Amino acid sequence: MAIKLALAGNPNCGKTTMFNDLTGANQYVGNWPGVTVEKKEGKLRGHKDVVVTDLPGIYSLSPYTLEEVVTRDYIMNEHPSVIMNLVDGSNIERNLYLTTQLTEMGIPVVIALNMMDVVRKNGDRIDTQKLAAALGCEVVETSAVKGEGSKQAADRAVQIAQEGRRTLPKHTFAPVVEEALERIQNLTAELVPAEKARWYAVKLFERDGRVLDQLKLSAETAGKIEEAIAACEKAMDDDSESIITNERYQYVARVVRNCVHKNRTGMTSSDKIDRIVTNRILALPIFAVVMFAIYGIAMGGYSFSIGTMGTDWANDVLFGELVPGAVDAFLGTLGVSGWLYGLIQDGIVAGVGAVLGFVPQMLVLFLLLAILEDVGYMARVAFIMDRIFRKFGLSGKSFIPMLVATGCGVPGIMASRTIEQDRDRKITIMTTGFIPCGAKMPIIGLFAGAVFGNSPWVATSAFFIGIAAVIISGVMLKKFRVFAGEPAPFVMELPAYHAPSPGNVLRATWERGWSFIKRAGTIILLSSIILWFLQGYGVAEGVFQAVEDNNDSLLAVIGNGIAWIFAPLGWVGDMAWKAAVATITGLIAKEEVVNTFGVLYQYAGGADLLEDSHDIWAAIGADFGVMSAYSFMVFNLLCAPCFAAMGAIRREMNNARWTMGAIGYMCLFAYVTSMIVFQLGGLITGEASFGPGTAVAAVLLAGIFYLLFRRGYQGEDIIRMSAVETAEVKA
């Protein structure tokens, strides 16, 4: 029978690093049954019969968030053989709260005391023998980021599971509470498994509704339990749930006092860095500089812009000479010509090559973001943005999904489930798609190269436009009744800074990059074929045939049918229908925007990829002005996301009307923003002249300012409305 080893711990305790170290490439990802929370499982290295499950990072087993519910239900219903509880040794007091709950579950627990390298560096000492005795379970020192102790901890957990040992809970609470819990255990002895008696007693003491419903207690038993709880509450002068929480913290404090010896000679290195990095005045400028440097290295036009160098080589040499040349020679040996030759070279090679040419920039960007995440800086960014978000009435937790969305919008949207309040969660789902994900980076890279001279300011501005769109939307939406209310408090651990793990960084980079490449080989390949046909054939002289000018093609007919919608955004002339079609195909996958331009401009511009792919960039640059290009870029960054992300919105909203409302809001906000950018910005560059469009843009801008500064629903208004609604329901 396979041994199930569950990894449990607080967020940022090193659990993912430990999981990767224990399982290597033997991982598979799925969803928990009945919910869309991602789960990771893998085979333990050297143990074919041991399955390691990476449980969601949580602070406690109290079922307030979906992650906490998933973890608790997994431990209760899936019956893991052993739990390996990762505890951050550098922040041990906060982490042990969860430990006290896990040891009550009736399942063997082994503590992996992680980040011991940081503990030793700080000059602190932890007596693991005393700690093990106090908690009633074995403790193994580890440093997951350095690969130290992970295997020993896992092997010890497997051995304990094989021996069938279970962790016996310690007497954690005050005598009067322990007396009440013992009475509850005696009253429910025949209703619950013996090994879980302690856990059920604590949950009943807390008046956990789910447990009460599950046990179906008789009225007599329920009355006696309530008497025991009431007597304890009277003695402790507090409610039952607060009593348990306070007692746990007091117990943890006693354990830490006896087992941990802090070096109080001064601040840690992380504290010293944070005095600058998280400074109220310097934090945001430092963040802006860091993001500018990242985009400068990945997508800039400087001597150190290695991402751009790679993309230039990929466009000019790999997909400009080598691949088309090799394909041309191969097709020549087979005698392929005519429409099939055009399909392969002008459709597949031009379309897929236009997207894959940006892979070097994507990989460099993903690599740098993975380094920042592994070092611990991204946790600080969430802390920095929390202060800003809360000033505008938004939840600081909203920024975590947005950080995730820099890789892909789908997991970013799914990460919104960590937000307890439904209104804040809905706002987060509606706005997370504004953050430029990896699939949108080729759009930025294309226009940065074709129109803006590879300026890193373009990519940097795109990131901060996304953040600004989130803040503006949040402020406006919070003024409406359905979203009104104070944001939920945001509490998170700031992990100690440490050197990035090459394995973690490379794995994260490869996972994001491979996802990008896979789409180029599947959905983008298929759409390139369809686009090639639609732009290469049409009705000419009353006959359906191949056309020399793709302005006469089927695709041009479709594009011209919808291009008028985007005219106020500056999409005019011959490029109007191309821009419209590229935007629509971008709903399939955002990489499709570049793929579409690659097919259309390679054909329309008469460019030969065998000579110089920059001819396509030159054709795009000739069609788009500065503001029309920026307007196009802004619209495609802010409008409805790809179909996969829309599916994620549908799953998270769990309501068709809210889903359509979210997608509709994103499209409307993108349209209004892009119109303001072109109509008002165009007056400065000379691309737009004053007219009805400018007047409408000015009115829309005034409307945004009105929504930003108007008085919204206040706390007393919400209470009053709730009272009215209750009265109406009773009537």
XYZ file of C-alpha atoms in Angstrom:
731
model
C 0.000 0.000 0.000
C 1.372 3.425 -1.002
C 2.420 5.812 1.750
C 0.888 9.287 1.474
C 3.206 12.004 2.793
C 1.532 15.414 3.111
C 3.575 18.621 3.217
C 1.896 21.297 5.352
C 3.084 24.694 6.483
C 2.658 28.450 6.401
C 3.092 30.413 3.164
C 6.733 31.325 2.451
C 8.100 28.618 4.748
C 9.987 26.905 1.888
C 7.388 24.223 1.205
C 7.551 24.461 -2.594
C 11.354 24.319 -2.537
C 11.190 21.262 -0.288
C 8.601 19.598 -2.545
C 10.749 20.180 -5.634
C 13.806 18.832 -3.823
C 11.983 15.679 -2.663
C 10.238 14.835 -5.943
C 12.456 16.301 -8.687
C 10.844 15.730 -12.082
C 8.381 13.149 -10.726
C 5.613 15.729 -10.332
C 2.098 16.012 -11.678
C -0.385 18.845 -11.260
C -4.162 18.632 -11.025
C -7.104 20.103 -9.154
C -8.518 19.026 -5.817
C -11.781 17.086 -6.289
C -14.718 19.468 -6.507
C -12.643 22.658 -6.426
C -10.174 24.435 -8.671
C -7.349 24.850 -6.169
C -4.215 23.495 -7.822
C -2.624 20.497 -6.179
C 0.865 19.127 -6.723
C 1.793 15.514 -6.168
C 4.943 13.564 -6.901
C 6.823 10.379 -6.147
C 9.456 10.665 -3.427
C 12.916 10.142 -4.849
C 14.155 6.667 -4.030
C 10.684 5.544 -2.861
C 8.324 4.417 -5.642
C 5.580 3.692 -3.143
C 5.614 7.120 -1.436
C 3.405 9.907 -2.853
C 4.211 13.433 -1.664
C 1.315 15.925 -1.684
C 2.026 19.651 -1.454
C -0.895 21.098 0.518
C -1.845 24.781 0.097
C 0.150 27.131 2.318
C -2.016 28.154 5.282
C -1.652 29.794 8.693
C -4.220 27.668 10.498
C -6.790 24.908 10.004
C -9.705 27.214 10.773
C -11.865 27.079 7.620
C -11.944 30.741 6.609
C -10.343 30.485 3.151
C -10.698 27.837 0.473
C -7.067 26.802 0.965
C -7.676 26.135 4.664
C -10.793 24.128 3.862
C -8.900 22.094 1.256
C -6.025 21.320 3.626
C -8.287 20.390 6.520
C -10.565 18.242 4.352
C -7.572 16.475 2.811
C -6.123 15.594 6.219
C -9.509 14.522 7.560
C -10.877 12.643 4.545
C -7.859 11.435 2.553
C -6.079 10.112 5.663
C -2.413 10.783 4.797
C 0.017 8.317 6.340
C 2.191 11.067 7.803
C 2.365 14.863 7.815
C 5.661 16.665 7.344
C 5.108 20.080 8.869
C 7.538 22.675 7.534
C 8.318 25.298 10.161
C 10.298 28.433 9.339
C 12.989 28.368 12.038
C 13.670 32.085 11.567
C 10.031 32.873 12.391
C 9.219 29.936 14.583
C 6.656 31.473 16.944
C 4.186 32.307 14.170
C 4.644 28.924 12.462
C 4.054 26.733 15.516
C 0.396 27.809 15.787
C -0.416 25.522 12.844
C 1.749 22.792 14.380
C -0.375 22.697 17.532
C -3.425 22.054 15.353
C -1.763 19.385 13.194
C -0.673 17.381 16.235
C -4.334 17.098 17.277
C -5.381 15.401 14.016
C -4.390 11.888 15.099
C -1.839 11.524 12.277
C 1.956 11.123 12.691
C 3.702 14.492 12.396
C 7.370 15.165 11.677
C 8.594 18.746 11.876
C 11.059 19.872 9.220
C 12.632 22.858 10.968
C 13.470 24.774 7.825
C 15.699 27.765 7.035
C 18.194 26.714 9.684
C 20.938 28.325 7.592
C 19.246 31.679 8.244
C 18.862 30.848 11.953
C 22.563 30.084 12.284
C 23.520 33.137 10.256
C 21.495 35.298 12.659
C 23.381 33.780 15.579
C 20.232 32.134 17.010
C 20.063 28.617 18.521
C 17.134 26.191 18.638
C 17.244 23.208 20.975
C 15.546 20.636 18.747
C 15.444 17.948 21.454
C 13.536 20.231 23.834
C 11.308 21.335 20.960
C 10.500 17.740 20.026
C 9.696 16.875 23.642
C 7.480 19.924 24.042
C 5.500 19.297 20.823
C 5.383 15.510 21.049
C 6.809 14.866 17.582
C 10.214 14.451 15.961
C 12.116 17.504 14.697
C 14.673 17.434 11.861
C 16.765 20.480 10.953
C 16.582 21.397 7.247
C 17.516 24.067 4.749
C 15.433 23.348 1.659
C 17.034 26.089 -0.410
C 20.455 24.461 0.124
C 19.150 20.907 -0.085
C 20.193 20.135 3.500
C 18.161 17.750 5.642
C 15.220 17.373 3.259
C 15.884 13.725 2.486
C 16.552 12.916 6.149
C 13.253 14.498 7.195
C 11.338 12.636 4.473
C 13.023 9.320 5.293
C 12.187 9.785 8.984
C 8.557 10.550 8.086
C 8.336 7.425 5.912
C 9.845 5.269 8.687
C 7.339 6.594 11.244
C 4.474 5.946 8.826
C 5.703 2.372 8.239
C 5.928 1.770 11.980
C 2.323 2.963 12.384
C 3.204 5.459 15.074
C 0.955 8.445 15.694
C 1.634 11.757 17.351
C 0.041 12.130 20.764
C -1.226 15.680 21.393
C 0.223 17.544 24.343
C -1.818 19.312 27.007
C -1.679 22.687 25.339
C -4.312 24.620 27.278
C -4.987 25.853 30.812
C -6.321 23.277 33.323
C -9.882 24.604 33.213
C -9.909 24.317 29.400
C -8.335 20.845 29.492
C -11.016 19.777 31.961
C -13.758 20.967 29.589
C -12.111 19.213 26.630
C -11.810 15.959 28.566
C -15.495 16.115 29.452
C -16.380 16.698 25.773
C -14.185 13.748 24.749
C -15.993 11.474 27.229
C -19.388 12.629 25.913
C -18.434 11.916 22.290
C -16.252 8.807 22.816
C -18.628 6.561 20.881
C -19.139 9.030 18.013
C -15.600 9.809 16.860
C -12.421 7.794 16.099
C -10.225 7.492 19.174
C -7.165 8.950 17.452
C -9.123 12.092 16.474
C -10.930 12.543 19.789
C -8.788 15.530 20.786
C -9.385 17.335 17.479
C -13.153 16.816 17.601
C -13.254 17.994 21.222
C -11.448 21.233 20.332
C -13.745 21.858 17.338
C -16.851 21.242 19.430
C -15.457 23.575 22.101
C -15.074 26.245 19.379
C -18.684 25.553 18.314
C -17.568 24.626 14.775
C -20.830 24.325 12.828
C -19.454 21.823 10.314
C -18.444 19.394 13.056
C -21.729 19.855 14.913
C -23.653 19.004 11.732
C -21.393 16.037 11.025
C -21.765 14.364 14.439
C -25.555 14.841 14.738
C -25.441 15.021 18.528
C -28.480 14.211 20.598
C -30.142 17.111 22.372
C -28.984 15.745 25.742
C -25.348 15.388 24.673
C -25.331 18.793 22.960
C -26.761 20.359 26.116
C -24.062 18.835 28.337
C -21.326 19.984 25.941
C -22.758 23.481 25.946
C -22.787 23.466 29.755
C -19.079 22.544 29.824
C -18.241 25.278 27.321
C -20.320 27.904 29.139
C -18.675 27.081 32.466
C -15.230 27.459 30.915
C -16.203 30.737 29.235
C -17.394 32.079 32.570
C -14.173 31.028 34.293
C -11.955 32.472 31.531
C -14.196 35.525 30.871
C -14.007 35.122 27.101
C -15.755 33.357 24.218
C -14.742 29.781 23.423
C -13.001 30.417 20.083
C -10.917 33.265 21.515
C -10.004 31.111 24.487
C -8.566 28.386 22.218
C -6.705 30.917 20.056
C -5.185 32.738 23.039
C -4.250 29.510 24.787
C -2.486 28.236 21.677
C -0.425 31.424 21.380
C 0.473 31.324 25.084
C 1.536 27.701 24.766
C 3.657 28.475 21.678
C 5.243 31.423 23.502
C 6.227 29.115 26.402
C 7.712 26.558 24.014
C 9.726 29.206 22.168
C 10.918 30.711 25.440
C 12.272 27.349 26.567
C 13.700 26.109 23.264
C 14.844 29.142 21.258
C 17.769 31.356 22.175
C 17.776 34.571 20.184
C 20.913 36.544 19.424
C 19.953 40.048 20.515
C 23.164 41.786 19.469
C 21.494 43.652 16.627
C 19.246 43.518 13.567
C 19.461 40.692 11.030
C 20.703 41.299 7.505
C 17.131 41.021 6.229
C 15.967 43.644 8.716
C 18.714 46.012 7.607
C 17.814 45.566 3.942
C 14.118 46.003 4.691
C 14.764 49.337 6.400
C 15.599 50.612 2.909
C 13.601 48.354 0.582
C 10.301 48.703 2.489
C 10.831 52.307 3.573
C 7.645 54.340 3.240
C 9.340 56.904 1.008
C 11.909 54.809 -0.858
C 9.964 51.557 -1.356
C 7.951 52.553 -4.430
C 10.826 54.318 -6.281
C 13.045 51.282 -5.615
C 10.309 48.991 -6.960
C 10.005 51.168 -10.090
C 13.779 51.080 -10.620
C 13.850 47.291 -10.154
C 11.067 46.763 -12.701
C 12.725 49.188 -15.140
C 15.985 47.258 -14.806
C 14.210 43.937 -15.388
C 12.395 45.146 -18.497
C 15.573 46.939 -19.617
C 17.570 43.708 -19.466
C 14.792 41.606 -21.004
C 13.270 43.967 -23.584
C 15.314 47.175 -23.750
C 17.593 48.592 -26.423
C 20.757 48.875 -24.328
C 24.105 47.123 -24.575
C 23.078 44.959 -21.585
C 19.632 44.024 -22.982
C 20.409 40.343 -23.462
C 16.748 39.450 -24.051
C 16.564 41.847 -27.000
C 19.852 40.513 -28.382
C 18.420 37.010 -28.293
C 15.174 38.098 -29.930
C 17.035 40.023 -32.643
C 19.066 36.904 -33.401
C 15.950 34.722 -33.373
C 14.066 37.075 -35.713
C 16.922 37.943 -38.089
C 18.957 34.753 -38.141
C 16.996 31.788 -36.750
C 13.542 32.588 -38.177
C 14.846 35.079 -40.741
C 17.457 32.884 -42.439
C 18.126 29.464 -40.930
C 14.622 28.054 -40.482
C 13.084 29.520 -43.681
C 16.240 28.544 -45.608
C 16.164 24.997 -44.276
C 12.427 24.716 -44.933
C 12.894 26.170 -48.438
C 15.646 23.661 -49.244
C 13.590 20.794 -47.813
C 10.495 21.787 -49.797
C 12.636 22.181 -52.906
C 13.924 18.621 -52.646
C 10.320 17.431 -52.354
C 9.232 19.575 -55.299
C 6.670 21.452 -53.205
C 5.396 24.679 -54.763
C 2.283 26.757 -55.228
C -0.290 27.037 -52.473
C 1.299 24.393 -50.247
C 4.634 26.226 -50.363
C 2.858 29.466 -49.465
C 1.006 27.776 -46.622
C 4.196 26.440 -45.055
C 6.469 29.466 -45.586
C 4.043 32.406 -45.483
C 1.607 30.865 -43.015
C 3.291 28.480 -40.602
C 6.906 29.709 -40.628
C 5.976 33.406 -40.714
C 3.193 33.121 -38.131
C 4.744 30.735 -35.626
C 8.193 32.265 -36.161
C 6.858 35.735 -35.350
C 5.772 34.444 -31.936
C 8.742 32.186 -31.174
C 11.100 35.016 -32.032
C 10.166 36.590 -28.714
C 11.023 33.488 -26.662
C 14.483 34.832 -25.656
C 12.919 37.981 -24.192
C 10.287 35.896 -22.406
C 12.848 33.520 -20.899
C 15.061 36.372 -19.667
C 12.014 38.115 -18.158
C 10.761 34.934 -16.476
C 14.276 34.184 -15.188
C 14.650 37.609 -13.578
C 11.166 37.481 -12.015
C 11.883 33.967 -10.676
C 15.109 35.227 -9.081
C 13.263 38.106 -7.385
C 10.625 35.685 -6.137
C 13.144 33.160 -4.822
C 15.281 35.809 -3.132
C 12.242 37.030 -1.175
C 11.816 40.462 -2.776
C 8.402 39.750 -4.303
C 6.947 39.182 -0.823
C 8.177 42.705 0.014
C 6.493 44.049 -3.112
C 3.169 42.668 -1.835
C 3.825 44.380 1.502
C 4.684 47.669 -0.249
C 1.608 47.556 -2.473
C -0.628 46.677 0.477
C 0.021 50.136 1.959
C -0.914 51.742 -1.351
C -3.908 49.524 -2.058
C -5.432 50.063 1.384
C -5.331 53.831 0.916
C -7.685 53.312 -2.012
C -9.951 50.884 -0.169
C -8.535 47.749 -1.787
C -7.377 44.559 -0.133
C -3.618 44.112 0.010
C -4.233 40.452 -0.745
C -5.293 41.523 -4.234
C -1.692 42.123 -5.189
C -0.682 38.468 -4.668
C -2.844 37.257 -7.614
C -1.431 40.118 -9.672
C 2.129 38.993 -8.968
C 1.158 35.480 -10.038
C -0.487 36.921 -13.179
C 2.837 38.311 -14.427
C 3.499 34.725 -15.500
C -0.012 33.752 -16.601
C -3.427 35.254 -15.956
C -5.107 31.892 -15.301
C -3.320 30.995 -12.020
C -3.400 34.705 -11.134
C -7.196 34.730 -11.307
C -7.375 31.419 -9.435
C -5.152 32.858 -6.674
C -7.939 35.319 -5.815
C -9.615 32.606 -3.733
C -7.265 33.425 -0.848
C -9.317 36.611 -0.290
C -12.015 35.954 2.294
C -14.430 38.801 1.491
C -16.533 38.104 -1.583
C -16.641 41.733 -2.768
C -12.854 42.110 -2.647
C -12.421 38.775 -4.371
C -14.748 39.812 -7.209
C -12.879 43.097 -7.717
C -9.601 41.179 -7.816
C -10.928 38.749 -10.428
C -12.196 41.657 -12.546
C -8.866 43.489 -12.462
C -6.117 40.842 -12.289
C -6.226 40.525 -16.085
C -4.977 44.120 -16.380
C -1.465 43.034 -15.339
C 0.686 42.157 -18.399
C 1.150 38.386 -18.421
C 3.819 36.490 -20.303
C 1.546 36.056 -23.323
C 1.148 39.843 -23.641
C 4.897 40.466 -23.586
C 5.345 39.748 -27.334
C 2.835 42.527 -28.070
C 4.915 44.942 -26.010
C 8.121 43.638 -27.565
C 6.744 43.978 -31.101
C 5.707 47.622 -30.745
C 8.712 48.532 -28.607
C 10.904 47.347 -31.494
C 8.797 48.462 -34.462
C 7.691 51.898 -33.224
C 9.536 52.894 -30.034
C 13.151 51.947 -30.797
C 13.305 49.136 -28.183
C 12.720 51.611 -25.376
C 12.439 49.815 -21.989
C 10.109 52.610 -20.895
C 7.401 51.065 -23.073
C 7.497 47.713 -21.268
C 7.894 49.346 -17.846
C 4.997 51.713 -18.518
C 2.836 48.748 -19.566
C 3.386 47.125 -16.152
C 2.548 50.291 -14.249
C -0.430 51.029 -16.513
C -1.751 47.640 -15.413
C -1.280 48.541 -11.742
C -2.853 51.974 -12.310
C -5.824 50.309 -14.027
C -6.262 48.040 -10.996
C -6.161 50.959 -8.537
C -8.460 53.200 -10.603
C -10.929 50.373 -11.146
C -10.834 49.441 -7.472
C -11.528 52.992 -6.348
C -14.397 53.406 -8.815
C -15.978 50.024 -8.105
C -15.708 50.507 -4.331
C -18.046 53.499 -4.691
C -20.846 51.186 -5.805
C -23.063 49.472 -3.302
C -22.251 45.889 -4.315
C -18.512 46.400 -3.690
C -18.672 48.871 -0.791
C -17.059 48.081 2.538
C -13.734 47.991 4.317
C -11.120 45.667 2.786
C -10.094 42.532 4.646
C -6.926 42.800 6.758
C -3.789 41.529 5.043
C -1.284 39.508 7.076
C 1.688 37.736 5.520
C 5.126 36.529 6.498
C 8.180 38.260 5.046
C 10.728 35.489 4.500
C 14.372 36.189 5.193
C 16.422 37.154 2.163
C 18.546 34.330 0.838
C 20.515 33.441 -2.258
C 18.278 32.099 -5.044
C 18.220 28.361 -5.602
C 19.370 27.627 -9.185
C 17.049 24.625 -9.329
C 13.975 26.588 -8.274
C 14.748 29.518 -10.563
C 15.432 27.366 -13.617
C 12.384 25.194 -12.957
C 10.072 28.235 -12.643
C 11.587 29.793 -15.779
C 11.231 26.613 -17.776
C 7.623 25.966 -16.662
C 6.524 29.445 -17.753
C 8.599 29.407 -20.932
C 7.525 25.907 -21.948
C 3.868 26.886 -21.522
C 4.514 29.768 -23.941
C 6.318 27.535 -26.462
C 3.672 24.777 -26.296
C 0.952 27.171 -27.355
C 3.066 28.193 -30.345
C 3.261 24.558 -31.380
C -0.454 23.873 -30.979
C -3.073 26.580 -31.047
C -0.894 29.166 -32.800
C 0.167 26.648 -35.461
C -3.469 25.870 -36.215
C -4.518 29.510 -36.273
C -1.568 30.389 -38.551
C -2.927 27.966 -41.126
C -6.432 29.448 -40.847
C -5.113 33.013 -41.008
C -2.973 32.198 -44.046
C -6.017 30.903 -45.903
C -8.278 33.785 -44.913
C -5.731 36.470 -45.829
C -4.578 34.746 -49.046
C -7.964 34.056 -50.628
C -10.949 36.197 -51.459
C -13.381 37.223 -54.143
C -11.733 39.124 -57.020
C -13.499 39.985 -60.250
C -16.490 37.987 -59.062
C -14.439 34.808 -58.597
C -13.215 33.193 -55.387
C -9.483 32.820 -55.846
C -6.043 33.540 -54.408
C -5.501 37.309 -54.134
C -2.263 39.212 -54.519
C -3.315 42.029 -52.200
C -4.605 40.834 -48.844
C -6.763 43.965 -48.657
C -9.037 41.987 -51.023
C -9.004 38.858 -48.857
C -11.714 37.204 -46.776
C -9.899 38.342 -43.658
C -10.016 41.950 -44.877
C -13.770 41.655 -45.370
C -14.180 40.361 -41.815
C -11.776 42.949 -40.421
C -13.347 45.879 -42.248
C -16.737 44.783 -40.920
C -15.595 45.468 -37.347
C -12.790 48.009 -37.858
C -15.157 50.985 -37.523
C -15.596 50.112 -33.842
C -11.949 50.936 -33.216
C -11.663 54.068 -35.377
C -11.889 56.397 -32.322
C -8.827 54.585 -30.964
C -6.747 55.688 -33.960
C -6.905 52.435 -35.879
C -7.492 53.867 -39.336
C -6.281 53.359 -42.904
C -5.062 50.027 -44.310
C -3.902 48.875 -40.892
C -7.368 49.283 -39.326
C -8.705 45.890 -40.342
C -5.392 44.184 -39.555
C -5.385 45.659 -36.044
C -9.033 44.679 -35.543
C -8.419 41.087 -36.663
C -5.284 40.803 -34.511
C -7.277 41.973 -31.482
C -10.041 39.426 -32.075
C -7.595 36.541 -32.585
C -5.893 37.682 -29.368
C -8.943 36.389 -27.508
C -7.848 32.856 -28.434
C -4.402 33.483 -26.920
C -2.677 36.837 -26.533
C 0.317 35.523 -28.490
C -2.068 35.407 -31.451
C -1.800 39.189 -31.835
C 1.845 38.934 -32.881
C 1.158 35.758 -34.862
C -1.535 37.580 -36.853
C 0.735 40.534 -37.611
C 3.474 38.102 -38.629
C 1.206 36.470 -41.208
C -0.488 39.651 -42.470
C 2.524 41.939 -42.730
C 4.833 39.282 -44.125
C 2.360 38.817 -46.969
C 1.082 42.353 -47.399
C 4.455 44.046 -47.150
C 6.067 41.885 -49.769
C 8.777 41.062 -47.264
C 10.878 37.986 -47.700
C 11.732 36.247 -44.463
C 14.699 34.703 -46.230
C 16.244 38.175 -46.518
C 15.305 40.296 -43.503
C 12.429 39.899 -41.058
C 12.878 43.537 -40.029
C 10.926 44.460 -43.169
C 7.820 43.351 -41.268
C 8.701 45.593 -38.324
C 9.296 48.464 -40.742
C 5.874 47.902 -42.338
C 4.192 47.896 -38.920
C 6.124 51.015 -37.913
C 4.997 52.759 -41.109
C 1.328 51.936 -40.482
C 1.218 52.883 -36.786
C 1.962 56.284 -35.345
C 3.296 56.663 -31.809
C -0.101 57.228 -30.186
C -2.057 54.780 -32.371
C 0.558 52.106 -31.537
C 0.355 52.924 -27.825
C -3.440 52.946 -28.019
C -3.421 49.509 -29.662
C -1.000 48.178 -27.067
C -3.009 49.569 -24.133
C -6.278 48.163 -25.470
C -4.846 44.668 -25.939
C -3.228 44.749 -22.490
C -6.418 45.782 -20.691
C -9.249 44.213 -22.701
C -10.791 40.780 -22.170
C -8.127 38.114 -21.569
C -7.680 34.901 -23.550
C -10.328 32.173 -23.535
C -8.420 30.161 -20.911
C -8.437 33.138 -18.517
C -12.117 33.748 -19.262
C -12.732 30.145 -18.251
C -10.881 30.796 -14.993
C -13.070 33.865 -14.389
C -16.159 31.721 -14.991
C -14.973 29.090 -12.490
C -14.054 31.621 -9.820
C -17.194 33.754 -10.208
C -19.391 30.637 -10.473
C -22.045 32.866 -11.991
C -22.662 33.565 -15.697
C -23.927 37.107 -15.103
C -20.914 38.078 -12.996
C -18.613 36.490 -15.578
C -20.103 38.512 -18.426
C -20.051 41.612 -16.247
C -16.337 41.128 -15.486
C -15.402 40.583 -19.139
C -17.629 43.451 -20.260
C -16.067 45.797 -17.706
C -12.546 44.927 -18.836
C -13.430 45.589 -22.500
C -15.194 48.866 -21.684
C -12.358 50.096 -19.459
C -9.792 49.180 -22.137
C -11.785 50.959 -24.850
C -12.250 54.135 -22.815
C -8.595 54.218 -21.748
C -7.306 53.633 -25.288
C -9.617 56.286 -26.677
C -8.376 58.839 -24.131
C -4.760 57.884 -24.896
C -5.132 58.418 -28.643
C -7.564 61.336 -28.785
C -5.862 63.459 -26.127
C -2.319 62.198 -26.600
C -2.727 62.532 -30.350
C -3.319 66.260 -29.955
C 0.233 66.527 -28.615
C 1.877 64.344 -31.285
C -0.271 65.697 -34.106
C -1.828 62.313 -34.937
C -5.295 63.490 -33.900
C -7.082 66.763 -34.536
C -9.746 68.303 -32.333
C -13.159 66.931 -33.193
C -16.095 64.903 -31.833
C -13.773 62.070 -30.785
C -11.608 64.436 -28.753
C -14.674 65.911 -27.075
C -16.003 62.456 -26.177
C -12.568 61.453 -24.800
C -12.484 64.582 -22.635
C -15.964 63.815 -21.305
C -14.959 60.213 -20.557
C -11.857 61.420 -18.715
C -14.016 63.796 -16.678
C -16.386 60.911 -15.959
C -13.517 58.801 -14.607
C -12.452 61.639 -12.306
C -16.055 61.997 -11.122
C -16.287 58.275 -10.305
C -12.947 58.468 -8.521
C -13.826 61.385 -6.276
C -17.571 61.047 -5.765
C -18.840 59.988 -2.365
C -19.466 56.265 -2.286
C -21.447 54.124 0.109
C -20.140 54.548 3.652
C -20.286 52.079 6.508
C -23.449 53.564 7.982
C -25.097 53.500 4.559
C -24.354 49.780 4.219
C -25.787 49.046 7.677
C -28.879 51.131 6.889
C -29.362 49.379 3.526
C -29.017 45.964 5.167
C -31.670 46.902 7.720
C -34.026 48.056 4.957
C -33.443 44.870 2.958
C -34.099 42.741 6.061
C -37.348 44.620 6.739
C -38.413 44.135 3.100
C -37.719 40.411 3.294
C -39.735 40.085 6.526
C -42.592 42.061 4.974
